[in-house]
């Protein structure tokens, strides 16, 4: 029997910023820049931004700008540009142990997919800055799965459909640092929905939105999955 067949949990879907990538407040900084470029008051928006961390950024702007699609797209573009500038300035780093964790999961015969609420251009900028282009076989952003980001289950289900790594959604592991990561995992029917404390939300919020376990960081994930399989 191959390792792959022995793994109950053969597909692991990991969030990026806050989970595998140390965010260090960059999302909030980029939102502030975007709001200012549009002549909006960032202070009035930041509470909603924090509450909806992990959501598709265009959705957040649609809400903040009262459904004005043109301005939402403008704001989103400004956000992506600002975040891209911060990335280009070398302001991002991996969460300690994240690359090693991904390597370990893959060595165990699991398929790993990285997901984000950012646009593809930003996701690619992060992967390039970290030298992570070849770290996993598939990376997904909301546009790759029809445009609906978290808390919808679409990216998790997209990973399930595109990889064909497992035959049952209950054999999927989802890990993330936000309430919306947890919700998307629960709605997709994932067997393990792990919250991590390296990002936006605390243990209470993660558990409230469906975390089956909360970990100090993604570095603890391979051990957790092995524990479930035992």
Short mmCIF file of C-alpha atoms in Angstrom, two decimals:
data_model
loop_
_atom_site.label_atom_id
_atom_site.label_comp_id
_atom_site.label_asym_id
_atom_site.label_seq_id
_atom_site.Cartn_x
_atom_site.Cartn_y
_atom_site.Cartn_z
CA UNK A 1 0.00 0.00 0.00
CA UNK A 2 1.40 3.43 -0.90
CA UNK A 3 1.71 6.22 1.66
CA UNK A 4 -0.91 8.07 -0.32
CA UNK A 5 -3.51 5.34 0.23
CA UNK A 6 -2.76 5.18 3.95
CA UNK A 7 -3.39 8.90 4.42
CA UNK A 8 -6.97 9.48 5.46
CA UNK A 9 -6.40 13.21 4.99
CA UNK A 10 -4.85 13.49 1.54
CA UNK A 11 -5.62 17.12 0.74
CA UNK A 12 -4.51 20.10 2.84
CA UNK A 13 -5.81 23.58 1.96
CA UNK A 14 -3.79 26.34 3.62
CA UNK A 15 -4.48 30.05 3.79
CA UNK A 16 -1.57 32.40 3.06
CA UNK A 17 -1.47 35.78 4.90
CA UNK A 18 -1.55 35.16 8.66
CA UNK A 19 -1.33 31.37 8.32
CA UNK A 20 1.72 30.47 6.23
CA UNK A 21 2.83 34.04 5.48
CA UNK A 22 3.54 36.46 8.35
CA UNK A 23 1.21 39.37 7.69
CA UNK A 24 2.59 41.86 10.23
CA UNK A 25 -0.32 44.29 9.72
CA UNK A 26 0.31 44.69 5.98
CA UNK A 27 -3.33 44.09 5.05
CA UNK A 28 -4.42 46.93 7.35
CA UNK A 29 -1.67 49.19 6.01
CA UNK A 30 -2.67 48.51 2.41
CA UNK A 31 -6.35 49.15 3.26
CA UNK A 32 -5.40 52.46 4.85
CA UNK A 33 -3.48 53.51 1.73
CA UNK A 34 -6.35 52.44 -0.54
CA UNK A 35 -8.94 54.34 1.52
CA UNK A 36 -6.80 57.49 1.52
CA UNK A 37 -6.26 57.29 -2.24
CA UNK A 38 -10.05 57.29 -2.63
CA UNK A 39 -10.50 60.17 -0.18
CA UNK A 40 -12.20 57.91 2.39
CA UNK A 41 -11.53 57.84 6.13
CA UNK A 42 -9.60 54.64 6.93
CA UNK A 43 -10.40 54.90 10.65
CA UNK A 44 -14.11 54.45 9.88
CA UNK A 45 -13.40 51.28 7.90
CA UNK A 46 -10.74 49.44 9.85
CA UNK A 47 -13.15 47.70 12.26
CA UNK A 48 -14.97 46.03 9.37
CA UNK A 49 -11.65 45.17 7.72
CA UNK A 50 -10.46 43.38 10.88
CA UNK A 51 -13.76 41.53 11.30
CA UNK A 52 -13.74 40.29 7.71
CA UNK A 53 -10.07 39.28 7.42
CA UNK A 54 -9.81 36.38 4.97
CA UNK A 55 -12.74 37.54 2.84
CA UNK A 56 -12.26 38.39 -0.82
CA UNK A 57 -11.00 41.99 -0.75
CA UNK A 58 -13.36 43.22 -3.50
CA UNK A 59 -16.31 41.99 -1.38
CA UNK A 60 -15.03 43.99 1.59
CA UNK A 61 -14.82 47.16 -0.52
CA UNK A 62 -18.30 46.59 -2.00
CA UNK A 63 -19.66 46.52 1.56
CA UNK A 64 -17.66 49.53 2.75
CA UNK A 65 -18.58 51.63 -0.28
CA UNK A 66 -22.29 50.87 -0.18
CA UNK A 67 -22.30 48.62 -3.21
CA UNK A 68 -20.80 51.21 -5.58
CA UNK A 69 -19.12 48.77 -7.99
CA UNK A 70 -16.97 51.32 -9.78
CA UNK A 71 -15.50 52.72 -6.56
CA UNK A 72 -15.15 49.24 -5.07
CA UNK A 73 -13.05 48.17 -8.07
CA UNK A 74 -11.01 51.38 -7.82
CA UNK A 75 -10.40 50.77 -4.12
CA UNK A 76 -9.52 47.14 -4.72
CA UNK A 77 -6.99 48.11 -7.35
CA UNK A 78 -5.47 50.69 -4.98
CA UNK A 79 -5.33 48.03 -2.25
CA UNK A 80 -3.62 45.47 -4.49
CA UNK A 81 -1.10 48.11 -5.63
CA UNK A 82 -0.35 49.19 -2.05
CA UNK A 83 0.03 45.60 -0.86
CA UNK A 84 2.22 44.81 -3.86
CA UNK A 85 4.47 47.77 -2.98
CA UNK A 86 4.84 46.51 0.60
CA UNK A 87 5.68 43.02 -0.70
CA UNK A 88 8.20 44.47 -3.15
CA UNK A 89 9.81 46.37 -0.24
CA UNK A 90 10.59 43.01 1.35
CA UNK A 91 7.99 43.46 4.07
CA UNK A 92 6.77 39.85 4.10
CA UNK A 93 8.28 36.65 5.45
CA UNK A 94 7.07 33.10 5.94
CA UNK A 95 5.48 32.16 9.25
CA UNK A 96 8.32 30.32 11.07
CA UNK A 97 8.25 26.66 10.04
CA UNK A 98 5.62 27.14 7.31
CA UNK A 99 7.74 26.04 4.33
CA UNK A 100 9.06 23.07 6.33
CA UNK A 101 5.49 22.15 7.32
CA UNK A 102 4.38 22.18 3.69
CA UNK A 103 7.39 20.05 2.74
CA UNK A 104 6.55 17.59 5.55
CA UNK A 105 2.91 17.31 4.51
CA UNK A 106 3.98 16.62 0.93
CA UNK A 107 6.56 14.06 2.05
CA UNK A 108 3.73 12.30 3.88
CA UNK A 109 2.07 11.93 0.46
CA UNK A 110 -0.49 14.71 0.91
CA UNK A 111 -1.43 17.31 -1.69
CA UNK A 112 -1.10 20.90 -0.42
CA UNK A 113 -2.94 23.87 -1.95
CA UNK A 114 -2.40 27.53 -0.95
CA UNK A 115 -5.41 29.87 -1.01
CA UNK A 116 -5.88 33.61 -0.54
CA UNK A 117 -8.50 36.37 -0.55
CA UNK A 118 -6.15 38.51 -2.67
CA UNK A 119 -6.20 38.90 -6.43
CA UNK A 120 -3.94 36.62 -8.49
CA UNK A 121 -1.42 39.42 -9.16
CA UNK A 122 -0.89 39.91 -5.41
CA UNK A 123 -0.79 36.18 -4.69
CA UNK A 124 1.89 35.76 -7.37
CA UNK A 125 3.89 38.70 -5.95
CA UNK A 126 3.88 37.01 -2.52
CA UNK A 127 4.90 33.63 -3.94
CA UNK A 128 7.74 35.27 -5.90
CA UNK A 129 8.93 37.34 -2.92
CA UNK A 130 9.13 34.20 -0.76
CA UNK A 131 10.56 32.00 -3.52
CA UNK A 132 7.52 29.74 -3.12
CA UNK A 133 6.57 29.28 -6.79
CA UNK A 134 7.45 25.58 -6.68
CA UNK A 135 6.46 24.92 -3.09
CA UNK A 136 3.03 23.52 -4.02
CA UNK A 137 1.42 22.32 -7.23
CA UNK A 138 -1.69 24.52 -6.99
CA UNK A 139 -2.46 27.98 -5.61
CA UNK A 140 -5.97 29.45 -5.73
CA UNK A 141 -7.47 32.93 -5.42
CA UNK A 142 -11.21 33.77 -5.54
CA UNK A 143 -11.14 34.49 -9.30
CA UNK A 144 -9.89 30.93 -9.93
CA UNK A 145 -13.09 29.43 -8.53
CA UNK A 146 -15.76 31.73 -9.95
CA UNK A 147 -15.05 34.87 -7.93
CA UNK A 148 -16.55 33.98 -4.55
CA UNK A 149 -13.90 34.12 -1.84
CA UNK A 150 -14.27 33.10 1.79
CA UNK A 151 -16.47 32.55 3.78
CA UNK A 152 -17.88 30.67 0.77
CA UNK A 153 -16.51 27.12 0.44
CA UNK A 154 -15.61 27.60 -3.23
CA UNK A 155 -11.80 27.68 -2.97
CA UNK A 156 -11.72 24.57 -0.76
CA UNK A 157 -14.08 22.76 -3.12
CA UNK A 158 -12.06 24.07 -6.08
CA UNK A 159 -8.95 22.49 -4.56
CA UNK A 160 -10.90 19.24 -4.03
CA UNK A 161 -12.13 19.18 -7.65
CA UNK A 162 -8.92 20.32 -9.34
CA UNK A 163 -6.48 18.07 -7.52
CA UNK A 164 -8.59 14.91 -7.34
CA UNK A 165 -6.36 14.11 -4.35
CA UNK A 166 -9.12 12.60 -2.21
CA UNK A 167 -12.48 10.94 -2.88
CA UNK A 168 -14.42 12.56 -0.05
CA UNK A 169 -14.55 16.13 1.30
CA UNK A 170 -14.24 14.68 4.81
CA UNK A 171 -10.64 13.78 3.88
CA UNK A 172 -9.77 17.46 3.39
CA UNK A 173 -7.86 19.51 5.97
CA UNK A 174 -8.38 23.29 6.04
CA UNK A 175 -6.13 25.58 8.10
CA UNK A 176 -6.33 29.35 8.52
CA UNK A 177 -6.10 32.27 10.92
CA UNK A 178 -9.54 33.87 10.43
CA UNK A 179 -13.17 33.18 11.23
CA UNK A 180 -13.85 33.12 7.49
CA UNK A 181 -11.21 30.45 6.92
CA UNK A 182 -13.02 28.32 9.51
CA UNK A 183 -16.44 28.95 7.95
CA UNK A 184 -15.22 28.09 4.47
CA UNK A 185 -13.79 24.81 5.79
CA UNK A 186 -16.98 23.92 7.65
CA UNK A 187 -19.17 24.77 4.64
CA UNK A 188 -16.97 22.65 2.37
CA UNK A 189 -17.42 19.66 4.71
CA UNK A 190 -13.71 19.35 5.56
CA UNK A 191 -12.85 16.70 8.14
CA UNK A 192 -10.31 18.85 9.96
CA UNK A 193 -10.75 22.63 10.24
CA UNK A 194 -7.73 23.94 12.11
CA UNK A 195 -7.38 27.49 13.36
CA UNK A 196 -3.93 29.02 13.90
CA UNK A 197 -3.03 31.87 16.24
CA UNK A 198 -0.42 33.59 14.05
CA UNK A 199 -2.87 35.95 12.34
CA UNK A 200 -6.03 37.98 12.63
CA UNK A 201 -8.39 36.22 15.03
CA UNK A 202 -8.19 34.71 18.50
CA UNK A 203 -9.06 31.23 19.72
CA UNK A 204 -12.61 32.16 20.76
CA UNK A 205 -13.46 33.58 17.32
CA UNK A 206 -11.91 30.61 15.51
CA UNK A 207 -13.80 28.08 17.65
CA UNK A 208 -17.04 30.02 17.36
CA UNK A 209 -16.82 29.75 13.57
CA UNK A 210 -16.14 26.04 13.51
CA UNK A 211 -12.49 25.28 14.26
CA UNK A 212 -12.17 21.61 15.25
CA UNK A 213 -8.79 22.45 16.82
CA UNK A 214 -6.79 25.64 17.42
CA UNK A 215 -3.00 25.49 17.05
CA UNK A 216 -0.26 27.92 18.05
CA UNK A 217 0.89 27.85 14.43
CA UNK A 218 0.71 25.90 11.19
CA UNK A 219 3.96 24.15 12.23
CA UNK A 220 1.81 21.95 14.53
CA UNK A 221 -0.43 20.79 11.67
CA UNK A 222 1.41 17.64 10.46
CA UNK A 223 1.35 16.24 14.00
CA UNK A 224 -2.35 17.08 14.39
CA UNK A 225 -3.24 15.30 11.14
CA UNK A 226 -1.23 12.24 12.18
CA UNK A 227 -3.04 12.30 15.54
CA UNK A 228 -6.45 12.28 13.77
CA UNK A 229 -5.32 9.42 11.53
CA UNK A 230 -4.10 7.34 14.49
#
